């Protein structure tokens, strides 16, 4: 196998001779991580971007994950196959150790035929006959290899290439991803996008191969043209593609088609060649590929060595023999593309054209390249295009010739216009046809919705110069019914194009052709179909029929743009649900006129925005959705009554509309009141849905009556249910008979899961169910029944054994409200009455039971009757250590060997356990997985899943620890498996260095030891470290030791250096009760040693009043990687800080600090050059806190000089100067301040006694200096701003285009504040980007609705508004309510979600009116009304919003 794959890194580019190869390791493109463990990296949307990742990170995930299933998607030509070949090559050559101990197979999915499985393909790769000859075995080599592969699946790595080329009827790899086949194998599967949803749900991670990004394209162009001394030509191409533009939408310039193709390495090489030859690039895709085809042919002719051959500079000048060869290749690829197949079999091509020379001309030029055989005895010659667009282009060329010559029959036209895989082929055909494009488009001229959309979609690809002629030709052959429909649709799409754009309405002529308008509409809304939804729902007219007619017209475009994603926008169906039955009838009729159906396969109506209660859907609405959804597979409804569903099913069945249900696979009626639902309707539903896989009717107020009806109907009709999953949990089945459910199971032979949990079932029900199944020979398999949530307190031991067997391998005592008595009864039954019984559970959880009276013999018996038990959870069971000791002894005497990590005993007091038993127990305790990793950590194989033991979880004491260590010192060699050990909270003064060393020797995997709050002293630590050194144990680097909350003030400087070394990258001085003296001695000692690697040093609240500047300077000198330095409230002197800065400046030392905190120190004596020196010594500073430092404006008086000298802190993003006295601050200082800190985003100057003029000037800041404003938040709360002219402030805030957060709390705002702001906003029609506004602790009473509306209209991005403690009264709240209602009806505040009204005097009736229908969907997601004089604990739910009151 290794010999087979060692050359997989070599491939022959299509345009080269067979003797030339290139290493695939140089052909990688960008990877994107879209999903980990089934979680999307970003919120779900129509397109997910994910985040960049690396091959190393991906391989780390595969290596660290057992039986990893990885999905890799990407467009054709992006490098998916190359990636798999690279992995196979590295495995074969031993370059990479990811799969070093595995058996790897590289399999093409297209080779999996109807009767060929993955195992068959793997066996074929090994070559069975060769295997027989080499091994001399007598048995059938195929069976031997199949058995070996199946039995050793944990050692398999399957690289499966090309899911999209899976043949119809072939075995899908989904069984691998669902762990139904070769469960323990690792699988990496590649596919083009589409039809991978099931794999995304099952995979460990989803990786997308993105191809070259703009930066990679730029880099390639630059390096290539530099290497051939054509730099100017390269720069011209860079400018052509606008690659230097910072705006991503500008890249590509007027050649976006060509630019997008450059993401493929192969096509980038071709486009580069075309540019070299012509110094121009065609704008149209067809013209671009015409040049590309000529380019490939010219390269082929040059490589052949025939210099006499003339260069082909135009597509129409291709020699006839080569043109015929391209057409032959196009015909073959066209047939393959129908089934999404790209490969070409030379033999089959020859059979088609009957000409060897033609086959050679088709395959050798470079449109395809030859693939390596699957196995050595595979004689097939398979060719593959380097990019799918190559196949689609030649197929489109072939079709254009056939269509132009009118040799394509009607059946072929039907395939061409409807086949889902021929989209790009259709586009190429239209572009190649040119003025004759109508010959293809005419096949969509039927009065059907889908065809209207297709016409709009493909007409855009007709070249502009041909559009008028094509439209005239189409008009001549258009049928009268379609002509009338087009006339009806004309006004609708005129309105669509002019929506919110009066200029466009004026430019759009009344005679504009409908097809042109629909095509323009397609282009306009293709990337933002939600705008079209908004337009549709805002359509108004005096006549309802006109609205509904336009609604259907717009639906054509929306449904086409969204496709199966249409269900994402529920607003349409919410709108529809409010229509009358007559209106729905009209809508249905209008849709039927053009055969329009919703293309979505999902319909979800699980929430409806309505006051206080859910709005119930009508039967007419539900029937409409079912009748009009041709592809519906998943349906969720939780706003219906049982009588509604009865009417729906009866109506559809009576009208013989079974097709409305036929495709349904999943139905969810969860959380409806279906108490009046008829069991007969349910039987009808079962009959009408043969493909139904799951029915969820949980929490539907069902009773046993409906079950009895269903069972009776099934028996009388002798019907069988082919339903795998039925969920009826959280219903009231106390009156149900267990025998009825047993009969239901008998009539459902494919039932794999029946959920009747939390249904008030009794022990009698369970007994009847089991007895009836036994009488009828019905075998209840594991996991078939879910009975959790029911109370079986009075169950006997025999029945409990049956329940355990039904529950499978995992059983949780509390799930069935079982007690200690039940536990003892099952033990008594099995151990005393029926000793042959063995319980199947592998995991048993009896946590929370009081086992204080349970004997050790009974617990030991549990292990005897549970041979497969791997984990027993007995947390918080009131067990004692002595009982646990006795259990271990009993097990040992009975010959029962307990598995490692089998026990979970947290929350029990085991302090009285003996030392020998404790040593044994520690290897049996199930250690916690305490990693708590995020998605990125899970992708990093370097982070181990660490086993963790916390000593206090078991009430172990110091004496337990010393006893355990002493026992081990006497000769126990059994090591402990923990990686993290927490001994915090124990008094470890008595722990000697020798005992500590013994503990470490018994913990070979330990990497983190936590001994916080253990009464350790500095002398204790020295003793421990000295002993470790004697025994050759190095803590630093191998084991991280945490000693926080111990008093180490008596520690010597040498030991302190060691403690800092193994404490990681962060150190907090006060956590160890260390003082200034310790710091001074430490710095003195470490100055002569190696550099410190800490990145975060916290000296917060340490008294440094006696610290000398030299010591602080030395500290910086030995801390080259220090990023965050906290010296808040350290009594640091001004002269010390100034001296240190001067020393740094004189020595030209540059600190790497990003965060510097100096809050609460007295720096009133700092010189005016402080900021100047800071910029020189700490150029990368991002956060600076000098609040409450008694600073004055004098410290900034040198800033203008600094600015003129171009001394800047270019990285500073946040500065906090609160609590200082800046009453003399000037505009000049503020202007230069912003000049010196050009990246400043957060400015905090609270309680600084700011002058009025400065506040008015703040929003504008440095605009007069032509400095880009980067401020995103300004906090000036706590200043007296009562005299500020807020109209000036408002007029200038518009210049702060990045500003998002403004804090004006506790500012004594005047009563005219909001009115002043509103006048400026309304007069200038401003639109600001503010997301958060803090106005709390100001008197804002007497709110006016119009003022609030005007202000909110200017803030479309507002998300949170804080009005706590604003002296608001009930009338003010009513004004707010009315304002939000008006704003919501105008759909302005789309992201607003939080309104805080804490501690205002509001009346209950005003709060209640927040639930009014007028506010329906406009209320913020969260309105906080705590401490407003309302009743405690009141919660209201309004649509999607929540009021929190108290």
XYZ file of N, CA, C and O in Angstrom, residues 254-384:
524
model
N -13.755 45.480 -13.819
C -14.713 45.155 -14.882
C -14.567 43.727 -15.364
O -15.241 43.318 -16.306
N -13.660 42.974 -14.743
C -13.417 41.579 -15.133
C -13.655 40.634 -13.961
O -12.818 39.797 -13.621
N -14.804 40.777 -13.320
C -15.107 39.969 -12.142
C -15.187 38.483 -12.471
O -14.817 37.634 -11.652
N -15.697 38.157 -13.663
C -15.771 36.742 -14.044
C -14.385 36.123 -14.063
O -14.161 35.045 -13.503
N -13.439 36.813 -14.702
C -12.075 36.294 -14.783
C -11.428 36.244 -13.407
O -10.715 35.291 -13.065
N -11.689 37.261 -12.597
C -11.096 37.301 -11.258
C -11.585 36.143 -10.390
O -10.803 35.520 -9.655
N -12.872 35.842 -10.454
C -13.396 34.735 -9.663
C -12.791 33.407 -10.087
O -12.580 32.517 -9.262
N -12.489 33.273 -11.367
C -11.878 32.028 -11.845
C -10.449 31.865 -11.318
O -9.944 30.750 -11.221
N -9.824 32.969 -10.951
C -8.429 32.914 -10.485
C -8.285 32.206 -9.141
O -7.164 31.917 -8.720
N -9.385 31.953 -8.460
C -9.274 31.196 -7.211
C -8.827 29.771 -7.475
O -8.314 29.093 -6.588
N -9.020 29.297 -8.709
C -8.518 27.979 -9.106
C -7.085 28.111 -9.603
O -6.809 28.909 -10.509
N -6.140 27.351 -9.044
C -4.743 27.439 -9.506
C -4.590 27.209 -11.006
O -3.853 27.924 -11.679
N -5.324 26.210 -11.526
C -5.212 25.910 -12.947
C -5.679 27.081 -13.794
O -5.001 27.507 -14.740
N -6.852 27.619 -13.467
C -7.400 28.702 -14.272
C -6.588 29.983 -14.114
O -6.511 30.794 -15.035
N -5.983 30.171 -12.956
C -5.111 31.336 -12.774
C -3.934 31.276 -13.742
O -3.546 32.286 -14.337
N -3.372 30.093 -13.921
C -2.268 29.935 -14.874
C -2.729 30.259 -16.288
O -2.005 30.905 -17.064
N -3.939 29.834 -16.645
C -4.450 30.081 -17.999
C -4.705 31.575 -18.221
O -4.375 32.117 -19.277
N -5.332 32.212 -17.222
C -5.640 33.639 -17.357
C -4.360 34.452 -17.448
O -4.262 35.432 -18.180
N -3.341 34.019 -16.693
C -2.036 34.668 -16.786
C -1.495 34.580 -18.206
O -0.963 35.563 -18.764
N -1.636 33.408 -18.857
C -1.133 33.228 -20.223
C -1.908 34.090 -21.207
O -1.320 34.714 -22.110
N -3.228 34.141 -21.059
C -4.058 34.982 -21.938
C -3.643 36.442 -21.805
O -3.534 37.172 -22.801
N -3.368 36.883 -20.579
C -2.964 38.265 -20.344
C -1.624 38.569 -21.016
O -1.440 39.638 -21.594
N -0.710 37.605 -20.946
C 0.594 37.805 -21.577
C 0.454 37.957 -23.082
O 1.151 38.761 -23.704
N -0.458 37.169 -23.663
C -0.588 37.186 -25.118
C -1.366 38.395 -25.635
O -1.052 38.933 -26.689
N -2.387 38.842 -24.868
C -3.286 39.860 -25.406
C -3.314 41.159 -24.606
O -3.846 42.158 -25.093
N -2.788 41.157 -23.380
C -2.845 42.317 -22.486
C -4.278 42.827 -22.286
O -4.508 44.016 -22.035
N -5.245 41.943 -22.424
C -6.630 42.265 -22.136
C -7.377 40.978 -21.800
O -6.952 39.883 -22.172
N -8.490 41.130 -21.100
C -9.288 39.977 -20.694
C -10.739 40.219 -21.070
O -11.277 41.303 -20.809
N -11.393 39.241 -21.688
C -12.799 39.404 -22.045
C -13.655 39.530 -20.784
O -13.357 38.942 -19.750
N -14.750 40.280 -20.896
C -15.638 40.460 -19.745
C -16.639 39.324 -19.628
O -17.096 39.001 -18.542
N -17.005 38.711 -20.759
C -18.003 37.638 -20.755
C -17.334 36.294 -20.519
O -16.205 36.046 -20.952
N -18.085 35.408 -19.864
C -17.558 34.091 -19.526
C -17.259 33.273 -20.777
O -16.221 32.608 -20.871
N -18.157 33.311 -21.760
C -17.955 32.519 -22.976
C -16.726 33.004 -23.739
O -15.928 32.198 -24.222
N -16.576 34.322 -23.877
C -15.406 34.854 -24.576
C -14.123 34.516 -23.833
O -13.086 34.238 -24.450
N -14.203 34.544 -22.507
C -13.039 34.190 -21.701
C -12.640 32.734 -21.955
O -11.464 32.421 -22.121
N -13.630 31.838 -22.004
C -13.306 30.428 -22.237
C -12.956 30.146 -23.691
O -12.255 29.177 -23.971
N -13.432 30.961 -24.593
C -12.954 30.838 -25.973
C -11.456 31.105 -26.022
O -10.692 30.361 -26.643
N -11.031 32.177 -25.338
C -9.605 32.478 -25.283
C -8.851 31.391 -24.541
O -7.719 31.041 -24.893
N -9.482 30.850 -23.499
C -8.831 29.809 -22.711
C -8.638 28.542 -23.544
O -7.587 27.893 -23.491
N -9.657 28.184 -24.333
C -9.539 27.011 -25.210
C -8.431 27.226 -26.230
O -7.610 26.328 -26.488
N -8.380 28.432 -26.813
C -7.296 28.746 -27.756
C -5.940 28.661 -27.070
O -4.955 28.157 -27.650
N -5.869 29.144 -25.835
C -4.625 29.106 -25.065
C -4.158 27.662 -24.862
O -2.981 27.338 -25.041
N -5.083 26.776 -24.476
C -4.727 25.371 -24.255
C -4.250 24.728 -25.551
O -3.242 24.000 -25.574
N -4.951 25.020 -26.646
C -4.557 24.437 -27.937
C -3.194 24.951 -28.377
O -2.365 24.175 -28.890
N -2.929 26.226 -28.190
C -1.635 26.782 -28.572
C -0.507 26.169 -27.750
O 0.564 25.850 -28.278
N -0.713 26.000 -26.465
C 0.312 25.382 -25.632
C 0.570 23.943 -26.066
O 1.702 23.477 -26.067
N -0.499 23.244 -26.443
C -0.354 21.860 -26.909
C 0.440 21.824 -28.201
O 1.348 20.992 -28.381
N 0.104 22.728 -29.093
C 0.809 22.749 -30.383
C 2.272 23.118 -30.193
O 3.153 22.578 -30.859
N 2.565 24.031 -29.258
C 3.957 24.400 -28.980
C 4.721 23.249 -28.356
O 5.885 23.003 -28.681
N 4.091 22.509 -27.455
C 4.754 21.389 -26.783
C 5.035 20.248 -27.753
O 5.956 19.471 -27.557
N 4.219 20.155 -28.809
C 4.401 19.054 -29.763
C 5.638 19.236 -30.617
O 6.062 18.320 -31.310
N 6.206 20.457 -30.598
C 7.457 20.690 -31.317
C 7.276 21.140 -32.748
O 8.244 21.252 -33.487
N 6.054 21.385 -33.162
C 5.802 21.813 -34.538
C 5.804 23.325 -34.607
O 4.781 23.982 -34.419
N 6.960 23.906 -34.859
C 7.064 25.365 -34.868
C 6.335 25.978 -36.053
O 5.990 27.148 -36.046
N 6.118 25.142 -37.078
C 5.484 25.676 -38.282
C 3.997 25.930 -38.090
O 3.379 26.650 -38.864
N 3.410 25.339 -37.050
C 1.977 25.510 -36.830
C 1.672 26.950 -36.435
O 2.319 27.526 -35.575
N 0.649 27.508 -37.089
C 0.271 28.905 -36.834
C -0.478 29.022 -35.509
O -1.269 28.152 -35.145
N -0.218 30.107 -34.781
C -0.875 30.340 -33.504
C -2.364 30.633 -33.732
O -2.730 31.364 -34.659
N -3.205 30.031 -32.903
C -4.658 30.252 -32.993
C -4.997 31.451 -32.123
O -4.971 31.375 -30.902
N -5.304 32.582 -32.757
C -5.558 33.789 -31.978
C -7.049 34.098 -31.829
O -7.420 34.985 -31.072
N -7.918 33.375 -32.554
C -9.354 33.564 -32.426
C -10.043 32.210 -32.403
O -9.609 31.259 -33.069
N -11.137 32.127 -31.682
C -11.847 30.856 -31.512
C -12.377 30.341 -32.847
O -12.355 29.139 -33.116
N -12.823 31.254 -33.696
C -13.409 30.839 -34.974
C -12.358 30.307 -35.944
O -12.712 29.737 -36.981
N -11.058 30.488 -35.594
C -9.989 30.026 -36.491
C -9.376 28.701 -36.031
O -8.328 28.309 -36.514
N -10.050 28.027 -35.101
C -9.586 26.704 -34.692
C -9.689 25.747 -35.877
O -10.742 25.689 -36.529
N -8.632 25.012 -36.194
C -8.679 24.059 -37.321
C -9.859 23.105 -37.185
O -10.254 22.730 -36.081
N -10.411 22.698 -38.322
C -11.639 21.908 -38.327
C -11.490 20.587 -37.575
O -12.389 20.162 -36.844
N -10.324 19.927 -37.751
C -10.170 18.632 -37.074
C -10.181 18.795 -35.555
O -10.752 17.965 -34.831
N -9.593 19.867 -35.076
C -9.598 20.089 -33.627
C -10.962 20.573 -33.149
O -11.397 20.261 -32.033
N -11.656 21.310 -33.989
C -13.018 21.749 -33.631
C -13.933 20.545 -33.490
O -14.729 20.458 -32.532
N -13.820 19.601 -34.426
C -14.646 18.391 -34.353
C -14.301 17.589 -33.101
O -15.188 17.030 -32.447
N -13.006 17.570 -32.736
C -12.591 16.839 -31.535
C -13.178 17.484 -30.277
O -13.614 16.788 -29.348
N -13.197 18.830 -30.257
C -13.786 19.529 -29.106
C -15.274 19.240 -29.015
O -15.821 19.021 -27.929
N -15.955 19.188 -30.168
C -17.389 18.888 -30.161
C -17.641 17.457 -29.668
O -18.598 17.201 -28.930
N -16.764 16.537 -30.045
C -16.906 15.157 -29.571
C -16.711 15.090 -28.058
O -17.456 14.407 -27.339
N -15.698 15.815 -27.600
C -15.468 15.866 -26.148
C -16.657 16.528 -25.449
O -17.081 16.083 -24.372
N -17.215 17.571 -26.079
C -18.373 18.246 -25.505
C -19.588 17.349 -25.427
O -20.335 17.369 -24.433
N -19.805 16.523 -26.444
C -20.943 15.608 -26.425
C -20.801 14.593 -25.288
O -21.770 14.312 -24.570
N -19.584 14.052 -25.133
C -19.360 13.067 -24.066
C -19.535 13.708 -22.686
O -20.205 13.142 -21.810
N -18.931 14.878 -22.485
C -19.032 15.527 -21.168
C -20.458 15.961 -20.867
O -20.882 15.947 -19.709
N -21.209 16.339 -21.922
C -22.612 16.715 -21.716
C -23.400 15.544 -21.142
O -24.181 15.708 -20.186
N -23.189 14.362 -21.687
C -23.879 13.176 -21.174
C -23.464 12.894 -19.736
O -24.283 12.480 -18.907
N -22.198 13.118 -19.419
C -21.730 12.897 -18.052
C -22.271 13.922 -17.076
O -22.645 13.586 -15.939
N -22.338 15.177 -17.523
C -22.818 16.240 -16.633
C -24.278 16.055 -16.230
O -24.705 16.557 -15.189
N -25.038 15.357 -17.032
C -26.431 15.101 -16.679
C -26.543 14.403 -15.325
O -27.515 14.597 -14.589
N -25.548 13.586 -15.014
C -25.529 12.882 -13.718
C -24.399 13.388 -12.829
O -23.964 12.698 -11.911
N -23.903 14.600 -13.148
C -22.842 15.245 -12.367
C -21.544 14.437 -12.410
O -20.766 14.429 -11.457
N -21.296 13.774 -13.495
C -20.093 12.965 -13.661
C -19.131 13.692 -14.592
O -19.501 14.104 -15.684
N -17.884 13.828 -14.169
C -16.892 14.584 -14.938
C -15.877 13.701 -15.640
O -15.223 14.131 -16.586
N -15.685 12.488 -15.175
C -14.619 11.642 -15.712
C -14.951 11.156 -17.120
O -16.116 11.018 -17.493
N -13.905 10.881 -17.852
C -14.040 10.413 -19.237
C -13.289 9.101 -19.368
O -12.098 9.009 -19.040
N -13.985 8.082 -19.823
C -13.381 6.777 -20.085
C -12.973 6.748 -21.551
O -13.812 6.863 -22.453
N -11.670 6.602 -21.814
C -11.166 6.651 -23.196
C -11.867 5.609 -24.069
O -12.204 5.880 -25.227
N -12.094 4.425 -23.504
C -12.735 3.358 -24.271
C -14.146 3.761 -24.695
O -14.546 3.575 -25.853
N -14.908 4.337 -23.754
C -16.274 4.740 -24.066
C -16.307 5.905 -25.055
O -17.194 5.985 -25.911
N -15.345 6.805 -24.955
C -15.262 7.910 -25.910
C -14.975 7.378 -27.316
O -15.567 7.831 -28.304
N -14.087 6.404 -27.375
C -13.760 5.798 -28.667
C -14.972 5.086 -29.262
O -15.227 5.141 -30.469
N -15.734 4.399 -28.392
C -16.947 3.731 -28.848
C -17.937 4.738 -29.426
O -18.683 4.426 -30.360
N -17.937 5.956 -28.883
C -18.886 6.968 -29.324
C -18.482 7.573 -30.666
O -19.327 7.747 -31.557
N -17.188 7.909 -30.851
C -16.772 8.637 -32.060
C -16.235 7.727 -33.157
O -16.148 8.139 -34.325
N -15.822 6.469 -32.796
C -15.324 5.497 -33.778
C -14.122 6.017 -34.558
O -13.955 5.716 -35.737
N -13.262 6.825 -33.904
C -12.121 7.406 -34.619
C -10.985 7.604 -33.632
O -11.057 8.474 -32.755
N -9.881 6.822 -33.774
C -8.747 6.908 -32.843
C -8.093 8.274 -32.880
O -7.696 8.820 -31.844
N -7.938 8.830 -34.085
C -7.266 10.120 -34.196
C -8.096 11.228 -33.536
O -7.552 12.129 -32.891
N -9.396 11.125 -33.669
C -10.273 12.115 -33.051
C -10.213 12.009 -31.524
O -10.213 13.025 -30.820
N -10.141 10.777 -31.016
C -10.011 10.570 -29.573
C -8.719 11.190 -29.077
O -8.681 11.853 -28.027
N -7.650 10.987 -29.830
C -6.353 11.555 -29.441
C -6.414 13.078 -29.420
O -5.945 13.727 -28.462
N -7.026 13.682 -30.433
C -7.126 15.140 -30.483
C -8.027 15.681 -29.368
O -7.860 16.824 -28.930
N -8.963 14.876 -28.912
C -9.864 15.325 -27.845
C -9.205 15.258 -26.476
O -9.416 16.132 -25.625
N -8.375 14.247 -26.247
C -7.846 13.994 -24.913
C -6.465 14.577 -24.659
O -6.127 14.894 -23.519
N -5.651 14.744 -25.687
C -4.264 15.114 -25.447
C -3.986 16.614 -25.307
O -3.038 16.994 -24.610
N -4.770 17.496 -25.924
C -4.409 18.922 -25.854
C -4.317 19.493 -24.442
O -3.500 20.365 -24.186
N -5.141 19.009 -23.517
C -5.034 19.563 -22.164
C -6.341 19.959 -21.535
O -6.370 20.579 -20.466
N -7.466 19.618 -22.188
C -8.764 19.889 -21.568
C -9.015 18.930 -20.405
O -9.814 19.215 -19.518
N -8.343 17.791 -20.442
C -8.446 16.791 -19.378
C -7.050 16.213 -19.130
O -6.149 16.361 -19.957
N -6.882 15.585 -17.968
C -5.615 14.901 -17.695
C -5.888 13.470 -17.262
O -6.939 13.142 -16.727
N -4.903 12.624 -17.502
C -5.065 11.194 -17.232
C -4.835 10.919 -15.754
O -3.881 11.406 -15.154
N -5.708 10.104 -15.184
C -5.601 9.757 -13.768
C -4.833 8.451 -13.592
O -4.802 7.596 -14.478
N -4.236 8.317 -12.399
C -3.596 7.054 -12.055
C -4.652 5.983 -11.862
O -5.750 6.261 -11.381
N -4.356 4.729 -12.203
C -5.344 3.655 -12.028
C -5.643 3.412 -10.558
O -4.815 3.671 -9.690
N -6.850 2.890 -10.283
C -7.246 2.577 -8.919
C -6.361 1.480 -8.352
O -5.964 1.501 -7.196
N -6.039 0.486 -9.175
C -5.170 -0.616 -8.763
C -4.255 -0.953 -9.934
O -4.485 -0.532 -11.082
N -3.196 -1.729 -9.652
C -2.224 -2.043 -10.691
C -2.839 -2.836 -11.842
O -2.384 -2.743 -12.980
N -3.862 -3.625 -11.533
C -4.483 -4.429 -12.576
C -5.672 -3.728 -13.223
O -6.418 -4.332 -13.988
N -5.867 -2.462 -12.903
C -6.953 -1.684 -13.490
C -6.472 -1.117 -14.818
O -5.599 -0.244 -14.866
N -7.054 -1.576 -15.912
C -6.594 -1.188 -17.246
C -7.370 -0.018 -17.836
O -7.093 0.409 -18.952
N -8.336 0.493 -17.096
C -9.108 1.622 -17.596
C -8.241 2.853 -17.743
O -7.364 3.109 -16.915
N -8.489 3.626 -18.787
C -7.809 4.908 -18.970
C -8.840 6.013 -18.690
O -9.682 6.310 -19.535
N -8.723 6.578 -17.519
C -9.699 7.570 -17.059
C -9.082 8.963 -17.117
O -7.946 9.173 -16.679
N -9.840 9.915 -17.644
C -9.396 11.304 -17.746
C -10.363 12.198 -16.959
O -11.563 11.940 -16.909
N -9.793 13.257 -16.387
C -10.590 14.188 -15.587
C -10.215 15.621 -15.948
O -9.028 15.918 -16.129
